[in-house]
Amino acid sequence: MSSTTANHSFLVENWNTETLIIFLHDLDINLDEDNFKILRKQKIDGQIFSDMTERKFMKDGMKQRPVMKLEK
């Protein structure tokens, strides 16, 4: 892993839920408010997000297509 990737990963792990949502919104991957509500409800912050899998996202209520975008 490059130092840039490692630094970016370290930063994401320190994000709170709202900072994570702003970042995902700015990526313009067509996540909608329903997806962001799930992140808020489940209190997914940067540290948790780093460990999430497709299965975990779907268990929390997200649909498959948005999850596939998050996995990329």
PDB file of C-alpha atoms in Angstrom, residues 11-50:
ATOM      1  CA  LEU A  11      -8.026   9.959   7.508  1.00  0.00           C
ATOM      2  CA  VAL A  12     -11.231   8.121   6.579  1.00  0.00           C
ATOM      3  CA  GLU A  13     -11.012   6.086   9.770  1.00  0.00           C
ATOM      4  CA  ASN A  14     -11.126   9.340  11.757  1.00  0.00           C
ATOM      5  CA  TRP A  15     -14.250  10.707  10.053  1.00  0.00           C
ATOM      6  CA  ASN A  16     -17.542  10.953  11.883  1.00  0.00           C
ATOM      7  CA  THR A  17     -20.764   9.897  10.169  1.00  0.00           C
ATOM      8  CA  GLU A  18     -21.599  13.324   8.736  1.00  0.00           C
ATOM      9  CA  THR A  19     -18.106  13.831   7.297  1.00  0.00           C
ATOM     10  CA  LEU A  20     -18.325  10.402   5.674  1.00  0.00           C
ATOM     11  CA  ILE A  21     -21.725  11.251   4.186  1.00  0.00           C
ATOM     12  CA  ILE A  22     -20.429  14.547   2.776  1.00  0.00           C
ATOM     13  CA  PHE A  23     -17.515  12.686   1.186  1.00  0.00           C
ATOM     14  CA  LEU A  24     -19.799  10.034  -0.338  1.00  0.00           C
ATOM     15  CA  HIS A  25     -22.209  12.701  -1.579  1.00  0.00           C
ATOM     16  CA  ASP A  26     -19.334  14.566  -3.250  1.00  0.00           C
ATOM     17  CA  LEU A  27     -18.241  11.370  -5.032  1.00  0.00           C
ATOM     18  CA  ASP A  28     -21.434  11.694  -7.082  1.00  0.00           C
ATOM     19  CA  ILE A  29     -22.121   7.945  -7.185  1.00  0.00           C
ATOM     20  CA  ASN A  30     -25.874   8.491  -7.027  1.00  0.00           C
ATOM     21  CA  LEU A  31     -26.449   7.509  -3.427  1.00  0.00           C
ATOM     22  CA  ASP A  32     -29.726   8.976  -2.240  1.00  0.00           C
ATOM     23  CA  GLU A  33     -31.039  10.271   1.060  1.00  0.00           C
ATOM     24  CA  ASP A  34     -32.390   6.815   1.973  1.00  0.00           C
ATOM     25  CA  ASN A  35     -28.827   5.477   1.855  1.00  0.00           C
ATOM     26  CA  PHE A  36     -27.540   8.345   3.972  1.00  0.00           C
ATOM     27  CA  LYS A  37     -30.354   7.810   6.493  1.00  0.00           C
ATOM     28  CA  ILE A  38     -29.192   4.212   6.904  1.00  0.00           C
ATOM     29  CA  LEU A  39     -25.616   5.357   7.517  1.00  0.00           C
ATOM     30  CA  ARG A  40     -26.899   7.816  10.127  1.00  0.00           C
ATOM     31  CA  LYS A  41     -29.256   5.331  11.774  1.00  0.00           C
ATOM     32  CA  GLN A  42     -26.539   2.688  12.019  1.00  0.00           C
ATOM     33  CA  LYS A  43     -23.989   5.339  13.069  1.00  0.00           C
ATOM     34  CA  ILE A  44     -21.534   4.267  10.381  1.00  0.00           C
ATOM     35  CA  ASP A  45     -18.446   6.409  10.825  1.00  0.00           C
ATOM     36  CA  GLY A  46     -15.152   6.198   8.972  1.00  0.00           C
ATOM     37  CA  GLN A  47     -13.708   3.465  11.139  1.00  0.00           C
ATOM     38  CA  ILE A  48     -16.772   1.244  10.767  1.00  0.00           C
ATOM     39  CA  PHE A  49     -17.052   2.088   7.050  1.00  0.00           C
ATOM     40  CA  SER A  50     -13.517   0.794   6.479  1.00  0.00           C
TER      41      SER A  50
END
